[in-house]
Amino acid sequence: MRNDGCATRLPVTVAQFTVAREPERNLEIIDGFAGEAAAQGARLLVLPEGLIARDGDDDAFAAAHAQPMDGPFVSGLTTISAKHNITLMGTVHVAPVEGAEDSRVSNVFLAIRDGEIVASYRKLHLYDAFSAEESAVVEPGETLPPIIDIDGWRVGVMTCYDVRFPEAARSLAVRGADAIVVAAAWVQGPLKEYHWKLMTAARAVENTCYVLACSEVSSRNIGCSRIISPLGEVLAEAGDSAAELIAANLDRNALESARQTLPVLSNRRFADPQLR
């Protein structure tokens, strides 16, 4: 721990797995990963997108099984976080409030620590691409994603398709993010795995941030979760066919060294005021 209260190293983990159709089973899986991560000393466990329920052959299944924010699934996540003394990050589909004009659900990224939701973010960029139309069932968010403090480390968040928009990651970097977490359910297809690896590395290098990217792994989604250094080095990487927990230490000295060697944030000549 440095004198300014910021941990020199932040142990982190990323858990990719196949999200089951049954919410209770998914809570069991997450609890198991949280216990394993905590036993390794991790302070953060990153989870995939759409944690409540999924069916690999049904694009609308996750949205159809949305729950209220105060429902049993999110309550289960808060219990797991408190039990294992670890910050959880991942997304859930949240049902609209009763009487809402828009009947679509929200895809909400949650950061949960000590049994409490410390930040939430509604997915900004919806996956209306590659013949998919997420916006048919999900209402988009309207605000830039937040940054969460973990032991003095500033961790920004994004959800899946957000990673294709450099300005989303840049907004986090210029607001002081040291690391960016991406929770995803990255769909398989021609060049899709290449795009995932290319863009997660690009978001790290162009912003000199660590990137922790977690994708669900299933018959539909690629897995290939990864932890990337601020200079693009892959520190840990999962495969494309099975559940797996990967781990790394984020290093403050390595981060500061990268930003001295490659000062892209301070060298910028053009800046959108909205990203500040």
Coordinates of N, CA, C and O in Angstrom, one line a residue, residues 21-201:
R21 N -29.9 -21.6 -17.8 CA -31.3 -21.1 -17.9 C -31.9 -20.8 -16.5 O -32.9 -20.0 -16.5
E22 N -31.4 -21.4 -15.5 CA -31.9 -21.2 -14.1 C -31.2 -20.2 -13.3 O -30.0 -20.4 -13.1
P23 N -31.8 -19.1 -12.9 CA -31.1 -18.1 -12.1 C -30.4 -18.7 -10.8 O -29.3 -18.3 -10.5
E24 N -31.1 -19.6 -10.2 CA -30.5 -20.2 -9.0 C -29.2 -20.9 -9.2 O -28.2 -20.8 -8.4
R25 N -29.1 -21.6 -10.4 CA -27.9 -22.3 -10.7 C -26.8 -21.3 -11.0 O -25.6 -21.5 -10.6
N26 N -27.1 -20.2 -11.6 CA -26.1 -19.1 -11.9 C -25.5 -18.5 -10.6 O -24.3 -18.2 -10.5
L27 N -26.4 -18.3 -9.6 CA -25.9 -17.8 -8.4 C -24.9 -18.8 -7.7 O -23.9 -18.5 -7.1
E28 N -25.2 -20.1 -7.9 CA -24.3 -21.2 -7.3 C -23.0 -21.1 -8.0 O -21.9 -21.2 -7.4
I29 N -23.0 -20.9 -9.3 CA -21.7 -20.9 -10.1 C -20.9 -19.6 -9.7 O -19.7 -19.7 -9.4
I30 N -21.6 -18.5 -9.6 CA -20.9 -17.3 -9.2 C -20.3 -17.4 -7.8 O -19.2 -16.9 -7.5
D31 N -21.1 -18.0 -6.9 CA -20.6 -18.2 -5.5 C -19.4 -19.0 -5.5 O -18.4 -18.7 -4.7
G32 N -19.3 -20.0 -6.3 CA -18.1 -20.9 -6.4 C -16.9 -20.1 -6.9 O -15.8 -20.2 -6.3
F33 N -17.1 -19.3 -7.9 CA -16.0 -18.5 -8.5 C -15.6 -17.5 -7.5 O -14.4 -17.2 -7.3
A34 N -16.5 -16.9 -6.8 CA -16.2 -15.8 -5.8 C -15.4 -16.4 -4.6 O -14.4 -15.8 -4.2
G35 N -15.7 -17.6 -4.2 CA -15.0 -18.3 -3.2 C -13.5 -18.6 -3.6 O -12.6 -18.4 -2.9
E36 N -13.4 -19.1 -4.8 CA -12.1 -19.4 -5.4 C -11.3 -18.1 -5.6 O -10.1 -18.1 -5.2
A37 N -11.9 -17.1 -6.1 CA -11.2 -15.8 -6.2 C -10.7 -15.2 -4.9 O -9.6 -14.8 -4.8
A38 N -11.6 -15.2 -3.9 CA -11.3 -14.7 -2.6 C -10.1 -15.5 -2.0 O -9.2 -14.9 -1.3
A39 N -10.1 -16.8 -2.2 CA -9.1 -17.6 -1.6 C -7.7 -17.3 -2.2 O -6.7 -17.5 -1.6
Q40 N -7.7 -16.8 -3.5 CA -6.5 -16.3 -4.1 C -6.1 -14.9 -3.7 O -5.1 -14.4 -4.2
G41 N -6.9 -14.3 -2.9 CA -6.6 -12.9 -2.5 C -7.1 -11.8 -3.4 O -6.8 -10.6 -3.3
A42 N -8.0 -12.2 -4.4 CA -8.5 -11.2 -5.3 C -9.4 -10.2 -4.7 O -10.2 -10.5 -3.8
R43 N -9.3 -9.0 -5.1 CA -10.2 -7.9 -4.7 C -11.4 -7.6 -5.6 O -12.3 -6.9 -5.3
L44 N -11.3 -8.2 -6.8 CA -12.3 -8.0 -7.8 C -12.5 -9.3 -8.6 O -11.6 -9.9 -9.0
L45 N -13.8 -9.6 -8.9 CA -14.2 -10.7 -9.7 C -15.1 -10.2 -10.8 O -16.2 -9.6 -10.6
V46 N -14.6 -10.3 -12.1 CA -15.4 -9.8 -13.2 C -16.2 -11.0 -13.8 O -15.6 -12.1 -14.0
L47 N -17.4 -10.8 -14.1 CA -18.4 -11.8 -14.6 C -18.9 -11.3 -16.0 O -18.8 -10.2 -16.4
P48 N -19.5 -12.3 -16.7 CA -20.0 -11.9 -18.0 C -21.3 -11.0 -18.0 O -21.7 -10.6 -17.0
E49 N -21.8 -10.8 -19.2 CA -23.0 -10.1 -19.5 C -24.2 -11.0 -19.4 O -24.2 -12.1 -19.9
G50 N -25.3 -10.5 -18.8 CA -26.6 -11.2 -18.8 C -26.5 -12.4 -17.9 O -26.7 -13.6 -18.3
L51 N -26.3 -12.2 -16.6 CA -26.1 -13.2 -15.6 C -27.3 -14.0 -15.1 O -27.2 -15.1 -14.6
I52 N -28.5 -13.4 -15.3 CA -29.6 -14.0 -14.6 C -30.0 -15.3 -15.3 O -30.2 -16.4 -14.6
A53 N -30.1 -15.3 -16.6 CA -30.5 -16.6 -17.3 C -30.2 -16.4 -18.8 O -30.3 -15.3 -19.4
R54 N -29.7 -17.5 -19.4 CA -29.5 -17.5 -20.9 C -29.8 -18.8 -21.5 O -29.8 -19.8 -20.8
D55 N -30.1 -18.8 -22.8 CA -30.3 -20.0 -23.6 C -29.5 -19.7 -24.9 O -29.9 -18.7 -25.6
G56 N -28.5 -20.5 -25.1 CA -27.6 -20.2 -26.3 C -28.3 -20.1 -27.6 O -27.8 -19.5 -28.6
D57 N -29.5 -20.8 -27.7 CA -30.2 -20.8 -29.0 C -31.3 -19.8 -29.1 O -32.1 -19.8 -30.0
D58 N -31.5 -19.0 -28.0 CA -32.6 -18.0 -28.0 C -32.1 -16.7 -27.6 O -31.8 -16.4 -26.5
D59 N -32.0 -15.8 -28.6 CA -31.5 -14.4 -28.4 C -32.3 -13.6 -27.4 O -31.7 -12.8 -26.7
A60 N -33.6 -13.9 -27.3 CA -34.4 -13.1 -26.4 C -34.6 -13.7 -25.0 O -35.3 -13.1 -24.2
F61 N -34.0 -14.8 -24.7 CA -34.2 -15.5 -23.4 C -33.7 -14.6 -22.3 O -34.4 -14.5 -21.2
A62 N -32.6 -14.0 -22.3 CA -32.1 -13.2 -21.2 C -33.0 -12.1 -20.9 O -33.3 -11.8 -19.7
A63 N -33.5 -11.4 -21.9 CA -34.4 -10.2 -21.7 C -35.7 -10.7 -21.1 O -36.3 -10.1 -20.2
A64 N -36.2 -11.9 -21.6 CA -37.5 -12.4 -21.1 C -37.4 -12.8 -19.7 O -38.5 -13.0 -19.0
H65 N -36.2 -13.0 -19.1 CA -36.1 -13.5 -17.7 C -35.5 -12.3 -16.8 O -34.9 -12.6 -15.8
A66 N -35.8 -11.1 -17.2 CA -35.3 -10.0 -16.4 C -36.0 -10.0 -15.1 O -37.2 -10.5 -15.0
Q67 N -35.4 -9.4 -14.1 CA -35.9 -9.3 -12.8 C -35.8 -7.8 -12.3 O -35.0 -7.1 -12.8
P68 N -36.6 -7.4 -11.3 CA -36.4 -6.1 -10.7 C -35.1 -6.0 -10.1 O -34.5 -7.0 -9.7
M69 N -34.6 -4.8 -9.9 CA -33.3 -4.5 -9.3 C -33.3 -5.1 -7.8 O -32.3 -5.5 -7.3
D70 N -34.5 -5.1 -7.2 CA -34.6 -5.6 -5.8 C -35.1 -7.0 -5.8 O -35.5 -7.5 -4.7
G71 N -35.0 -7.7 -6.9 CA -35.4 -9.1 -7.0 C -34.4 -10.1 -6.4 O -33.3 -9.7 -5.9
P72 N -34.7 -11.4 -6.5 CA -33.9 -12.4 -5.8 C -32.5 -12.5 -6.4 O -31.6 -12.9 -5.7
F73 N -32.3 -12.3 -7.7 CA -31.0 -12.5 -8.3 C -30.0 -11.4 -7.8 O -28.9 -11.8 -7.3
V74 N -30.4 -10.2 -7.9 CA -29.4 -9.1 -7.4 C -29.2 -9.3 -5.9 O -28.1 -9.1 -5.5
S75 N -30.2 -9.6 -5.2 CA -30.1 -9.8 -3.8 C -29.1 -11.0 -3.5 O -28.2 -10.9 -2.6
G76 N -29.1 -12.0 -4.4 CA -28.2 -13.1 -4.2 C -26.8 -12.6 -4.5 O -25.8 -13.1 -3.8
L77 N -26.6 -11.8 -5.5 CA -25.2 -11.2 -5.8 C -24.7 -10.4 -4.6 O -23.5 -10.5 -4.3
T78 N -25.6 -9.6 -4.0 CA -25.1 -8.8 -2.8 C -24.7 -9.7 -1.7 O -23.7 -9.5 -1.0
T79 N -25.4 -10.8 -1.5 CA -25.0 -11.8 -0.4 C -23.7 -12.4 -0.7 O -22.9 -12.6 0.2
I80 N -23.5 -12.8 -2.0 CA -22.2 -13.4 -2.4 C -21.0 -12.4 -2.1 O -20.0 -12.8 -1.6
S81 N -21.2 -11.2 -2.5 CA -20.2 -10.2 -2.4 C -19.8 -10.0 -0.9 O -18.6 -10.0 -0.5
A82 N -20.8 -9.9 0.0 CA -20.5 -9.8 1.4 C -19.9 -11.0 2.0 O -19.0 -10.9 2.8
K83 N -20.4 -12.2 1.6 CA -19.8 -13.4 2.1 C -18.4 -13.6 1.8 O -17.6 -14.1 2.7
H84 N -17.9 -13.2 0.6 CA -16.5 -13.4 0.2 C -15.7 -12.2 0.3 O -14.5 -12.2 -0.1
N85 N -16.2 -11.1 0.7 CA -15.5 -9.8 0.8 C -14.8 -9.5 -0.5 O -13.6 -9.2 -0.5
I86 N -15.5 -9.4 -1.6 CA -15.0 -9.2 -2.9 C -15.9 -8.3 -3.7 O -17.2 -8.4 -3.5
T87 N -15.4 -7.5 -4.6 CA -16.2 -6.7 -5.5 C -16.6 -7.5 -6.7 O -15.7 -8.1 -7.3
L88 N -17.9 -7.6 -7.0 CA -18.4 -8.3 -8.2 C -18.8 -7.3 -9.2 O -19.3 -6.2 -8.9
M89 N -18.5 -7.6 -10.5 CA -18.9 -6.8 -11.6 C -19.4 -7.7 -12.7 O -18.8 -8.7 -13.1
G90 N -20.6 -7.3 -13.3 CA -21.2 -8.1 -14.4 C -22.5 -7.4 -14.7 O -22.9 -6.4 -14.0
T91 N -23.3 -7.9 -15.7 CA -24.5 -7.3 -16.0 C -25.7 -8.2 -15.8 O -25.6 -9.4 -15.9
V92 N -26.8 -7.6 -15.5 CA -28.1 -8.3 -15.4 C -29.2 -7.5 -16.2 O -29.0 -6.3 -16.4
H93 N -30.2 -8.3 -16.6 CA -31.3 -7.6 -17.3 C -32.4 -7.3 -16.3 O -32.8 -8.1 -15.5
V94 N -32.7 -6.0 -16.2 CA -33.6 -5.5 -15.2 C -35.0 -5.1 -15.9 O -35.0 -4.4 -16.9
A95 N -36.0 -5.6 -15.2 CA -37.4 -5.4 -15.8 C -37.8 -4.0 -15.6 O -37.3 -3.3 -14.7
P96 N -38.6 -3.4 -16.5 CA -39.1 -2.1 -16.4 C -40.0 -1.9 -15.1 O -40.6 -2.9 -14.7
V97 N -40.0 -0.7 -14.6 CA -40.9 -0.5 -13.4 C -42.3 -0.6 -13.9 O -42.6 -0.3 -15.0
E98 N -43.2 -0.9 -13.0 CA -44.6 -1.0 -13.3 C -45.1 0.3 -13.8 O -44.9 1.4 -13.2
G99 N -45.8 0.3 -14.9 CA -46.4 1.5 -15.5 C -45.5 2.3 -16.4 O -45.9 3.4 -16.9
A100 N -44.2 1.8 -16.6 CA -43.3 2.5 -17.5 C -43.8 2.6 -18.9 O -44.4 1.6 -19.4
E101 N -43.6 3.7 -19.6 CA -44.0 3.8 -21.0 C -43.3 2.9 -21.9 O -43.9 2.4 -22.9
D102 N -42.0 2.6 -21.6 CA -41.2 1.7 -22.5 C -41.2 0.4 -21.8 O -40.8 0.2 -20.7
S103 N -41.7 -0.7 -22.5 CA -41.8 -2.0 -21.9 C -40.5 -2.8 -22.1 O -40.4 -3.9 -21.6
R104 N -39.5 -2.2 -22.7 CA -38.2 -2.9 -22.9 C -37.5 -3.0 -21.5 O -37.6 -2.1 -20.7
V105 N -36.6 -4.0 -21.4 CA -35.8 -4.2 -20.2 C -34.6 -3.3 -20.3 O -34.3 -2.7 -21.4
S106 N -33.8 -3.2 -19.2 CA -32.5 -2.5 -19.3 C -31.4 -3.6 -19.0 O -31.6 -4.5 -18.3
N107 N -30.3 -3.4 -19.7 CA -29.1 -4.2 -19.5 C -28.2 -3.5 -18.6 O -27.5 -2.5 -19.0
V108 N -28.1 -3.8 -17.4 CA -27.5 -3.0 -16.3 C -26.2 -3.7 -15.8 O -26.2 -4.8 -15.3
F109 N -25.1 -2.9 -15.9 CA -23.9 -3.3 -15.4 C -23.9 -2.9 -13.9 O -24.2 -1.8 -13.5
L110 N -23.6 -3.9 -13.0 CA -23.6 -3.7 -11.6 C -22.2 -3.8 -11.0 O -21.4 -4.8 -11.4
A111 N -21.8 -3.0 -10.1 CA -20.6 -3.1 -9.3 C -21.1 -3.3 -7.8 O -21.8 -2.4 -7.3
I112 N -20.8 -4.4 -7.2 CA -21.3 -4.8 -5.9 C -20.2 -5.0 -4.9 O -19.3 -5.8 -5.2
R113 N -20.2 -4.3 -3.8 CA -19.1 -4.5 -2.8 C -19.7 -4.5 -1.4 O -20.6 -3.7 -1.1
D114 N -19.3 -5.4 -0.6 CA -19.7 -5.4 0.8 C -21.2 -5.5 0.9 O -21.9 -4.9 1.8
G115 N -21.8 -6.2 0.0 CA -23.3 -6.4 0.1 C -24.1 -5.3 -0.4 O -25.3 -5.3 -0.2
E116 N -23.4 -4.3 -1.1 CA -24.2 -3.1 -1.5 C -23.8 -2.8 -3.0 O -22.7 -3.1 -3.5
I117 N -24.8 -2.3 -3.8 CA -24.6 -1.9 -5.1 C -23.9 -0.5 -5.0 O -24.5 0.5 -4.5
V118 N -22.6 -0.4 -5.5 CA -21.9 0.8 -5.4 C -21.9 1.6 -6.7 O -21.6 2.8 -6.7
A119 N -22.3 1.0 -7.8 CA -22.5 1.7 -9.0 C -23.3 0.8 -10.0 O -23.3 -0.4 -9.9
S120 N -24.0 1.5 -10.9 CA -24.8 0.8 -11.9 C -24.7 1.6 -13.2 O -24.5 2.8 -13.2
Y121 N -24.8 0.9 -14.3 CA -24.7 1.6 -15.6 C -25.6 0.8 -16.6 O -25.5 -0.4 -16.8
R122 N -26.4 1.6 -17.3 CA -27.3 1.0 -18.3 C -26.5 1.0 -19.7 O -26.1 2.0 -20.1
K123 N -26.5 -0.1 -20.3 CA -25.7 -0.3 -21.6 C -26.0 0.8 -22.6 O -27.2 1.0 -22.9
L124 N -25.0 1.5 -23.0 CA -25.2 2.7 -23.9 C -25.4 2.3 -25.3 O -26.2 2.8 -26.0
H125 N -24.5 1.4 -25.8 CA -24.5 1.0 -27.2 C -25.1 -0.4 -27.3 O -24.5 -1.4 -26.9
L126 N -26.3 -0.5 -28.0 CA -27.0 -1.8 -28.1 C -26.5 -2.5 -29.4 O -26.2 -1.9 -30.4
Y127 N -26.5 -3.8 -29.3 CA -26.0 -4.7 -30.3 C -27.0 -4.8 -31.5 O -27.7 -5.8 -31.7
D128 N -27.1 -3.8 -32.3 CA -27.9 -3.8 -33.5 C -26.9 -3.9 -34.7 O -26.7 -3.0 -35.5
A129 N -26.4 -5.1 -34.8 CA -25.3 -5.4 -35.8 C -25.3 -6.9 -36.1 O -25.8 -7.7 -35.3
F130 N -24.6 -7.3 -37.2 CA -24.4 -8.7 -37.5 C -25.8 -9.4 -37.4 O -25.9 -10.5 -36.9
S131 N -26.8 -8.8 -37.9 CA -28.2 -9.3 -38.0 C -28.9 -9.4 -36.7 O -30.0 -10.0 -36.6
A132 N -28.3 -8.9 -35.6 CA -28.9 -8.9 -34.3 C -29.6 -7.6 -34.1 O -29.3 -6.6 -34.7
E133 N -30.6 -7.5 -33.2 CA -31.3 -6.3 -32.9 C -31.6 -6.2 -31.4 O -32.7 -6.4 -30.9
E134 N -30.6 -5.9 -30.6 CA -30.8 -5.9 -29.1 C -31.8 -4.8 -28.7 O -32.5 -5.0 -27.8
S135 N -31.9 -3.7 -29.5 CA -32.8 -2.6 -29.2 C -34.2 -3.0 -29.2 O -35.1 -2.3 -28.8
A136 N -34.5 -4.2 -29.8 CA -35.9 -4.6 -29.9 C -36.5 -5.0 -28.5 O -37.7 -4.8 -28.2
V137 N -35.6 -5.4 -27.6 CA -36.0 -5.8 -26.3 C -35.3 -5.1 -25.2 O -35.7 -5.2 -24.0
V138 N -34.3 -4.3 -25.5 CA -33.5 -3.6 -24.4 C -33.6 -2.1 -24.7 O -33.3 -1.6 -25.8
E139 N -33.8 -1.3 -23.7 CA -33.8 0.2 -23.8 C -32.4 0.7 -23.5 O -31.8 0.3 -22.5
P140 N -31.9 1.5 -24.4 CA -30.5 2.0 -24.2 C -30.3 2.9 -23.0 O -31.3 3.7 -22.7
G141 N -29.2 3.0 -22.5 CA -28.8 4.0 -21.5 C -28.5 5.3 -22.1 O -28.4 5.4 -23.3
E142 N -28.4 6.3 -21.3 CA -28.2 7.7 -21.8 C -27.0 8.4 -21.3 O -26.6 9.5 -21.7
T143 N -26.3 7.7 -20.3 CA -25.2 8.4 -19.7 C -23.9 7.6 -19.8 O -23.9 6.3 -19.9
L144 N -22.8 8.3 -19.7 CA -21.5 7.6 -19.8 C -21.3 6.7 -18.6 O -21.8 6.9 -17.5
P145 N -20.5 5.6 -18.8 CA -20.3 4.7 -17.7 C -19.5 5.3 -16.5 O -18.7 6.2 -16.7
P146 N -19.7 4.7 -15.4 CA -19.0 5.3 -14.2 C -17.6 4.7 -13.9 O -17.2 3.7 -14.6
I147 N -17.0 5.2 -12.9 CA -15.7 4.7 -12.5 C -15.8 4.4 -11.0 O -16.4 5.2 -10.2
I148 N -15.3 3.2 -10.6 CA -15.5 2.7 -9.3 C -14.1 2.6 -8.6 O -13.1 2.2 -9.2
D149 N -14.0 3.0 -7.4 CA -12.7 2.9 -6.6 C -12.6 1.6 -5.9 O -13.5 1.1 -5.2
I150 N -11.5 0.9 -6.2 CA -11.2 -0.4 -5.5 C -9.8 -0.2 -4.9 O -8.8 -0.3 -5.7
D151 N -9.7 -0.1 -3.6 CA -8.3 0.0 -3.0 C -7.5 1.1 -3.6 O -6.3 1.0 -3.8
G152 N -8.1 2.2 -4.0 CA -7.4 3.3 -4.6 C -7.2 3.2 -6.1 O -6.8 4.2 -6.7
W153 N -7.6 2.1 -6.7 CA -7.6 1.9 -8.1 C -8.9 2.4 -8.7 O -10.0 2.0 -8.2
R154 N -8.9 3.2 -9.8 CA -10.1 3.7 -10.4 C -10.4 2.8 -11.6 O -9.6 2.7 -12.6
V155 N -11.5 2.1 -11.5 CA -11.9 1.1 -12.5 C -13.2 1.5 -13.2 O -14.3 1.6 -12.6
G156 N -13.1 1.7 -14.5 CA -14.2 2.1 -15.4 C -14.9 0.8 -15.9 O -14.3 -0.3 -15.9
V157 N -16.1 1.0 -16.4 CA -16.8 -0.2 -16.9 C -17.4 0.0 -18.3 O -17.8 1.2 -18.6
M158 N -17.6 -1.1 -19.0 CA -18.3 -1.0 -20.3 C -19.0 -2.4 -20.5 O -18.6 -3.4 -19.9
T159 N -19.9 -2.4 -21.4 CA -20.7 -3.6 -21.6 C -20.6 -4.0 -23.1 O -21.0 -3.3 -24.0
C160 N -20.0 -5.1 -23.4 CA -19.9 -5.8 -24.7 C -19.7 -4.9 -25.9 O -18.6 -4.4 -26.1
Y161 N -20.8 -4.6 -26.6 CA -20.7 -3.8 -27.8 C -20.1 -2.4 -27.6 O -19.6 -1.8 -28.6
D162 N -20.1 -1.9 -26.4 CA -19.5 -0.7 -26.1 C -18.0 -0.7 -26.5 O -17.5 0.4 -26.8
V163 N -17.4 -1.8 -26.5 CA -15.9 -1.9 -26.7 C -15.6 -1.5 -28.2 O -14.5 -1.1 -28.5
R164 N -16.6 -1.5 -29.1 CA -16.4 -1.1 -30.5 C -16.4 0.4 -30.6 O -16.2 0.9 -31.8
F165 N -16.6 1.1 -29.6 CA -16.7 2.6 -29.6 C -15.6 3.2 -28.8 O -15.7 3.3 -27.6
P166 N -14.5 3.6 -29.5 CA -13.3 4.1 -28.8 C -13.6 5.2 -27.8 O -13.0 5.4 -26.8
E167 N -14.6 6.0 -28.2 CA -14.9 7.2 -27.3 C -15.4 6.8 -26.0 O -15.3 7.5 -25.0
A168 N -16.1 5.6 -25.9 CA -16.6 5.2 -24.6 C -15.4 4.9 -23.6 O -15.4 5.3 -22.5
A169 N -14.4 4.1 -24.1 CA -13.2 3.9 -23.3 C -12.4 5.1 -23.1 O -11.9 5.4 -21.9
R170 N -12.3 6.0 -24.1 CA -11.5 7.2 -23.9 C -12.2 8.1 -22.8 O -11.5 8.8 -22.0
S171 N -13.5 8.1 -22.8 CA -14.2 8.9 -21.7 C -13.8 8.5 -20.3 O -13.6 9.3 -19.4
L172 N -13.6 7.2 -20.2 CA -13.2 6.6 -18.9 C -11.7 7.0 -18.6 O -11.4 7.5 -17.5
A173 N -10.9 6.9 -19.6 CA -9.5 7.2 -19.4 C -9.3 8.7 -19.0 O -8.5 9.0 -18.1
V174 N -9.9 9.6 -19.7 CA -9.7 11.0 -19.4 C -10.4 11.4 -18.1 O -10.0 12.5 -17.6
R175 N -11.3 10.6 -17.6 CA -11.8 10.9 -16.3 C -11.0 10.2 -15.2 O -11.4 10.2 -14.0
G176 N -9.9 9.5 -15.5 CA -9.0 9.0 -14.5 C -9.0 7.5 -14.3 O -8.4 7.1 -13.4
A177 N -9.6 6.8 -15.2 CA -9.6 5.3 -15.0 C -8.2 4.7 -15.2 O -7.4 5.1 -16.1
D178 N -7.9 3.8 -14.3 CA -6.6 3.1 -14.4 C -6.8 1.7 -15.1 O -5.9 1.2 -15.7
A179 N -8.1 1.2 -15.0 CA -8.4 0.0 -15.6 C -9.8 0.1 -16.2 O -10.6 0.9 -15.7
I180 N -10.1 -0.7 -17.2 CA -11.5 -0.8 -17.8 C -11.9 -2.2 -17.8 O -11.2 -3.1 -18.3
V181 N -13.1 -2.5 -17.2 CA -13.7 -3.8 -17.2 C -14.8 -3.9 -18.3 O -15.6 -2.9 -18.5
V182 N -14.7 -4.9 -19.1 CA -15.7 -5.2 -20.1 C -16.4 -6.5 -19.8 O -15.8 -7.6 -19.8
A183 N -17.7 -6.4 -19.5 CA -18.6 -7.6 -19.4 C -19.3 -7.9 -20.7 O -20.0 -7.0 -21.2
A184 N -19.2 -9.1 -21.2 CA -19.7 -9.3 -22.5 C -20.3 -10.7 -22.7 O -20.1 -11.6 -21.9
A185 N -21.1 -10.9 -23.7 CA -21.6 -12.1 -24.3 C -21.3 -12.1 -25.8 O -22.2 -11.8 -26.6
W186 N -20.0 -12.2 -26.1 CA -19.5 -11.9 -27.5 C -19.9 -13.1 -28.4 O -19.4 -14.2 -28.3
V187 N -20.7 -12.8 -29.4 CA -21.3 -13.8 -30.3 C -20.2 -14.3 -31.2 O -19.5 -13.5 -31.8
Q188 N -20.2 -15.6 -31.4 CA -19.3 -16.2 -32.4 C -19.7 -15.8 -33.8 O -20.8 -15.3 -34.1
G189 N -18.8 -16.0 -34.7 CA -19.0 -15.6 -36.2 C -17.7 -15.3 -36.9 O -16.6 -15.2 -36.2
P190 N -17.7 -15.2 -38.2 CA -16.5 -14.9 -38.9 C -15.8 -13.6 -38.4 O -16.5 -12.6 -38.3
L191 N -14.6 -13.7 -38.1 CA -13.7 -12.6 -37.6 C -14.1 -12.1 -36.2 O -13.5 -11.2 -35.7
K192 N -15.1 -12.7 -35.6 CA -15.6 -12.1 -34.3 C -14.6 -12.3 -33.2 O -14.4 -11.4 -32.4
E193 N -13.9 -13.5 -33.1 CA -12.9 -13.7 -32.1 C -11.7 -12.7 -32.4 O -11.2 -12.1 -31.4
Y194 N -11.4 -12.5 -33.6 CA -10.3 -11.6 -34.0 C -10.7 -10.2 -33.6 O -9.9 -9.5 -33.0
H195 N -11.9 -9.8 -33.8 CA -12.4 -8.4 -33.4 C -12.3 -8.3 -31.9 O -11.8 -7.2 -31.4
W196 N -12.7 -9.2 -31.2 CA -12.7 -9.2 -29.7 C -11.2 -9.0 -29.2 O -11.0 -8.1 -28.4
K197 N -10.3 -9.8 -29.7 CA -8.9 -9.7 -29.2 C -8.3 -8.4 -29.7 O -7.5 -7.8 -28.9
L198 N -8.6 -8.0 -30.9 CA -8.0 -6.7 -31.4 C -8.5 -5.5 -30.6 O -7.7 -4.7 -30.2
M199 N -9.8 -5.4 -30.4 CA -10.4 -4.2 -29.8 C -10.1 -4.2 -28.3 O -9.9 -3.1 -27.7
T200 N -10.1 -5.3 -27.6 CA -9.8 -5.2 -26.2 C -8.3 -4.8 -26.0 O -8.0 -4.0 -25.1
A201 N -7.4 -5.2 -26.8 CA -6.1 -4.8 -26.8 C -5.9 -3.3 -27.2 O -5.2 -2.6 -26.6

